[in-house]
Amino acid sequence: MTVQEIRSIASLPIMTEAAHQVYPIATLYIVATPIGNVTDISLRALHLLSLADAVACEDTRNTAHLLTRFGLNKPLIAAHQHNEREVAETLIARLHAGERIALVSDAGTPAVSAARKA
């Protein structure tokens, strides 16, 4: 996406509607990311990512690339199976401090996985 395309999306009337919704502080937001096609991201996901004080993610490289595609720059917190306990403490502290944290995975909805055949 070009900067001009991003600006045209930001100026859509529906984005004004999203801005009038209430997004409390001190909240962990679960944000679904596109699986495959980056343009499949929802307007709500973009709005939440723009409001977040930080983004907790599986792989900071992938998430940084996604945010850059939409002109966003947020502090990233690596949150994956190898550091769950330490990151949980960090996220809780930041939430207690009143921050909005977006939790994303590399593709899809965080903490939700498709059923696998045994």
Coordinates of N, CA and C in Angstrom, one line a residue:
M1 N 0.8 -1.2 0.0 CA 0.0 0.0 0.0 C 0.9 1.2 0.0
T2 N 0.4 2.2 -0.7 CA 1.2 3.5 -0.8 C 0.7 4.4 0.4
V3 N 1.4 5.4 0.7 CA 1.0 6.3 1.7 C -0.3 7.0 1.3
Q4 N -0.5 7.3 0.1 CA -1.7 7.9 -0.4 C -2.9 7.0 -0.2
E5 N -2.7 5.7 -0.4 CA -3.8 4.7 -0.2 C -4.1 4.6 1.3
I6 N -3.1 4.6 2.1 CA -3.3 4.6 3.6 C -4.1 5.8 4.0
R7 N -3.7 7.0 3.5 CA -4.4 8.2 3.9 C -5.9 8.2 3.4
S8 N -6.1 7.6 2.3 CA -7.5 7.6 1.8 C -8.3 6.7 2.6
I9 N -7.8 5.6 3.2 CA -8.5 4.7 4.1 C -8.8 5.4 5.4
A10 N -7.8 6.2 5.9 CA -7.9 6.9 7.1 C -9.0 8.0 7.0
S11 N -9.3 8.5 5.8 CA -10.3 9.5 5.6 C -11.7 9.0 5.4
L12 N -11.8 7.7 5.3 CA -13.2 7.1 5.1 C -14.1 7.5 6.2
P13 N -15.4 7.8 5.9 CA -16.3 8.1 6.9 C -16.5 7.1 8.0
I14 N -16.3 5.8 7.7 CA -16.4 4.7 8.7 C -15.4 4.9 9.7
M15 N -14.2 5.4 9.4 CA -13.1 5.6 10.4 C -13.5 6.6 11.5
T16 N -14.3 7.6 11.1 CA -14.9 8.5 12.1 C -15.8 7.8 13.0
E17 N -16.6 6.9 12.5 CA -17.5 6.1 13.4 C -16.7 5.3 14.4
A18 N -15.6 4.7 13.9 CA -14.7 3.9 14.8 C -14.1 4.8 15.9
A19 N -13.8 6.0 15.5 CA -13.2 6.9 16.5 C -14.1 7.3 17.6
H20 N -15.4 7.2 17.4 CA -16.4 7.5 18.4 C -16.7 6.4 19.3
Q21 N -16.2 5.2 19.0 CA -16.4 4.1 19.9 C -15.5 4.2 21.1
V22 N -15.8 3.5 22.2 CA -15.0 3.6 23.4 C -14.0 2.5 23.5
Y23 N -12.8 2.8 23.6 CA -11.7 1.8 23.8 C -11.0 2.1 25.1
P24 N -11.4 1.5 26.2 CA -10.8 1.8 27.5 C -9.3 1.6 27.6
I25 N -8.7 2.4 28.4 CA -7.3 2.3 28.7 C -7.2 1.1 29.6
A26 N -5.9 0.7 29.9 CA -5.6 -0.5 30.8 C -6.3 -1.7 30.3
T27 N -6.3 -2.0 29.0 CA -7.0 -3.1 28.4 C -6.0 -3.8 27.4
L28 N -6.2 -5.1 27.5 CA -5.5 -6.0 26.5 C -6.4 -6.3 25.4
Y29 N -6.1 -5.8 24.2 CA -7.0 -6.0 23.0 C -6.4 -7.2 22.2
I30 N -7.2 -8.2 21.9 CA -6.9 -9.3 21.0 C -7.2 -8.9 19.6
V31 N -6.2 -8.8 18.7 CA -6.3 -8.2 17.4 C -6.0 -9.3 16.4
A32 N -6.9 -9.6 15.5 CA -6.7 -10.6 14.5 C -5.9 -9.9 13.3
T33 N -4.9 -10.6 12.8 CA -4.1 -10.1 11.7 C -4.4 -11.0 10.4
P34 N -4.1 -10.5 9.3 CA -4.4 -11.2 8.0 C -3.6 -12.5 7.9
I35 N -4.3 -13.5 7.3 CA -3.7 -14.8 7.0 C -3.5 -14.7 5.5
G36 N -2.3 -14.4 5.1 CA -2.0 -14.4 3.6 C -2.0 -13.0 3.0
N37 N -3.2 -12.4 2.7 CA -3.3 -11.2 2.1 C -3.4 -10.0 3.1
V38 N -2.4 -9.2 3.1 CA -2.3 -8.1 4.1 C -3.5 -7.2 4.0
T39 N -4.1 -7.0 2.9 CA -5.3 -6.1 2.7 C -6.5 -6.7 3.3
D40 N -6.5 -7.9 3.9 CA -7.6 -8.5 4.6 C -7.8 -8.0 6.0
I41 N -6.9 -7.1 6.4 CA -7.0 -6.6 7.8 C -8.2 -5.8 8.0
S42 N -8.9 -5.9 9.1 CA -10.1 -5.2 9.3 C -9.8 -3.7 9.7
L43 N -10.8 -2.9 9.5 CA -10.7 -1.5 9.9 C -10.6 -1.4 11.4
R44 N -11.3 -2.2 12.1 CA -11.2 -2.2 13.6 C -9.8 -2.6 14.1
A45 N -9.2 -3.6 13.4 CA -7.9 -4.0 13.8 C -6.9 -2.8 13.6
L46 N -7.0 -2.1 12.4 CA -6.1 -1.0 12.2 C -6.4 0.1 13.2
H47 N -7.6 0.4 13.6 CA -7.9 1.4 14.5 C -7.3 1.0 15.9
L48 N -7.5 -0.2 16.3 CA -6.9 -0.7 17.6 C -5.4 -0.6 17.6
L49 N -4.8 -1.0 16.5 CA -3.3 -0.9 16.5 C -2.9 0.5 16.5
S50 N -3.6 1.4 16.0 CA -3.2 2.8 16.0 C -3.4 3.4 17.4
L51 N -4.4 2.9 18.2 CA -4.6 3.4 19.6 C -3.7 2.7 20.6
A52 N -3.2 1.6 20.3 CA -2.4 0.8 21.3 C -1.1 1.6 21.7
D53 N -0.7 1.5 22.9 CA 0.5 2.0 23.4 C 1.7 1.1 23.1
A54 N 1.4 -0.2 22.9 CA 2.4 -1.2 22.6 C 1.7 -2.4 22.0
V55 N 2.5 -3.2 21.2 CA 1.9 -4.4 20.6 C 2.7 -5.6 21.0
A56 N 2.1 -6.5 21.7 CA 2.7 -7.8 22.0 C 2.5 -8.8 20.9
C57 N 3.6 -9.4 20.5 CA 3.5 -10.2 19.2 C 4.4 -11.4 19.3
E58 N 4.1 -12.4 18.4 CA 5.0 -13.6 18.4 C 6.4 -13.3 17.8
D59 N 6.4 -12.6 16.7 CA 7.7 -12.3 16.1 C 7.7 -10.8 15.7
T60 N 8.6 -10.1 16.4 CA 8.7 -8.7 16.2 C 9.0 -8.3 14.8
R61 N 9.7 -9.1 14.1 CA 10.0 -8.8 12.7 C 8.8 -8.8 11.8
N62 N 8.0 -9.8 12.0 CA 6.7 -9.9 11.2 C 5.8 -8.8 11.5
T63 N 5.6 -8.5 12.8 CA 4.7 -7.5 13.2 C 5.2 -6.1 12.8
A64 N 6.5 -5.8 12.9 CA 7.0 -4.5 12.5 C 6.8 -4.3 11.0
H65 N 6.9 -5.4 10.2 CA 6.6 -5.3 8.8 C 5.2 -5.0 8.5
L66 N 4.3 -5.6 9.3 CA 2.8 -5.4 9.1 C 2.5 -3.9 9.5
L67 N 3.0 -3.5 10.6 CA 2.7 -2.1 11.0 C 3.2 -1.1 10.1
T68 N 4.4 -1.3 9.6 CA 5.0 -0.4 8.6 C 4.2 -0.3 7.3
R69 N 3.6 -1.4 6.9 CA 2.8 -1.4 5.7 C 1.6 -0.4 5.9
F70 N 1.1 -0.2 7.1 CA 0.0 0.7 7.3 C 0.4 2.0 8.0
G71 N 1.7 2.3 7.9 CA 2.2 3.6 8.4 C 2.2 3.7 9.9
L72 N 2.2 2.6 10.7 CA 2.2 2.6 12.1 C 3.5 2.3 12.7
N73 N 3.9 2.9 13.8 CA 5.1 2.6 14.5 C 4.8 2.5 16.0
K74 N 4.9 1.3 16.5 CA 4.6 1.1 17.9 C 5.7 0.3 18.6
P75 N 5.9 0.5 19.9 CA 6.8 -0.4 20.6 C 6.3 -1.8 20.5
L76 N 7.2 -2.8 20.3 CA 6.8 -4.2 20.1 C 7.4 -5.0 21.3
I77 N 6.6 -5.9 21.8 CA 7.0 -6.7 22.9 C 6.9 -8.2 22.4
A78 N 8.0 -8.9 22.4 CA 8.1 -10.2 21.9 C 7.3 -11.1 22.9
A79 N 6.3 -11.8 22.5 CA 5.5 -12.6 23.4 C 5.3 -14.0 22.7
H80 N 6.0 -15.0 23.2 CA 5.9 -16.3 22.5 C 6.1 -17.4 23.6
Q81 N 6.0 -18.6 23.1 CA 5.9 -19.7 24.1 C 7.2 -19.9 24.9
H82 N 8.3 -19.3 24.5 CA 9.6 -19.4 25.2 C 9.7 -18.3 26.3
N83 N 8.9 -17.3 26.3 CA 9.0 -16.3 27.4 C 7.7 -15.9 28.0
E84 N 6.7 -16.8 28.0 CA 5.3 -16.5 28.4 C 5.3 -15.9 29.8
R85 N 6.0 -16.5 30.8 CA 5.9 -16.0 32.2 C 6.5 -14.6 32.3
E86 N 7.6 -14.4 31.8 CA 8.3 -13.0 31.9 C 7.4 -12.0 31.2
V87 N 6.9 -12.3 30.0 CA 6.1 -11.3 29.3 C 4.8 -11.0 30.0
A88 N 4.2 -12.1 30.5 CA 2.9 -11.9 31.3 C 3.1 -10.8 32.4
E89 N 4.2 -10.9 33.1 CA 4.5 -9.9 34.2 C 4.7 -8.5 33.6
T90 N 5.4 -8.4 32.5 CA 5.6 -7.1 31.8 C 4.2 -6.6 31.3
L91 N 3.4 -7.4 30.7 CA 2.1 -6.9 30.2 C 1.2 -6.5 31.3
I92 N 1.2 -7.2 32.4 CA 0.3 -6.9 33.5 C 0.8 -5.6 34.1
A93 N 2.1 -5.4 34.3 CA 2.6 -4.1 34.8 C 2.2 -2.9 33.9
R94 N 2.3 -3.1 32.6 CA 1.9 -2.0 31.7 C 0.4 -1.8 31.7
L95 N -0.4 -2.8 31.8 CA -1.8 -2.6 31.9 C -2.2 -1.9 33.2
H96 N -1.5 -2.3 34.3 CA -1.8 -1.6 35.6 C -1.4 -0.1 35.5
A97 N -0.4 0.2 34.6 CA 0.0 1.6 34.4 C -1.0 2.4 33.5
G98 N -2.0 1.7 33.0 CA -3.0 2.3 32.2 C -2.8 2.2 30.7
E99 N -1.9 1.4 30.3 CA -1.7 1.3 28.8 C -2.7 0.4 28.1
R100 N -2.9 0.7 26.8 CA -3.6 -0.2 25.9 C -2.6 -1.1 25.2
I101 N -2.7 -2.4 25.3 CA -1.8 -3.3 24.7 C -2.6 -4.1 23.7
A102 N -2.1 -4.2 22.4 CA -2.7 -5.0 21.4 C -1.9 -6.3 21.4
L103 N -2.6 -7.4 21.4 CA -1.9 -8.7 21.3 C -2.2 -9.3 19.9
V104 N -1.2 -9.6 19.1 CA -1.3 -10.1 17.7 C -0.5 -11.3 17.6
S105 N -0.9 -12.1 16.6 CA 0.0 -13.3 16.2 C 0.5 -13.0 14.8
D106 N 1.3 -13.9 14.3 CA 1.9 -13.7 13.0 C 0.8 -13.7 11.9
A107 N -0.3 -14.5 12.1 CA -1.4 -14.6 11.2 C -2.6 -15.2 11.9
G108 N -3.7 -14.5 11.8 CA -4.9 -15.0 12.5 C -5.2 -14.3 13.8
T109 N -5.9 -15.0 14.6 CA -6.3 -14.5 15.9 C -5.4 -15.1 17.0
P110 N -4.8 -14.3 17.9 CA -3.9 -14.9 18.9 C -4.7 -15.8 19.8
A111 N -4.0 -16.9 20.2 CA -4.5 -17.8 21.2 C -5.6 -18.7 20.6
V112 N -5.9 -18.6 19.4 CA -6.9 -19.4 18.7 C -6.3 -20.2 17.6
S113 N -6.3 -21.5 17.7 CA -5.7 -22.3 16.6 C -6.7 -23.2 16.0
A114 N -6.5 -23.5 14.7 CA -7.4 -24.5 14.0 C -7.2 -25.9 14.6
A115 N -8.3 -26.6 14.6 CA -8.2 -28.0 15.1 C -7.3 -28.8 14.1
R116 N -6.5 -29.7 14.7 CA -5.6 -30.5 13.9 C -6.1 -32.0 14.1
K117 N -5.8 -32.7 13.0 CA -6.1 -34.1 13.0 C -5.1 -34.8 13.8
A118 N -5.5 -35.8 14.6 CA -4.5 -36.5 15.5 C -3.8 -37.6 14.7

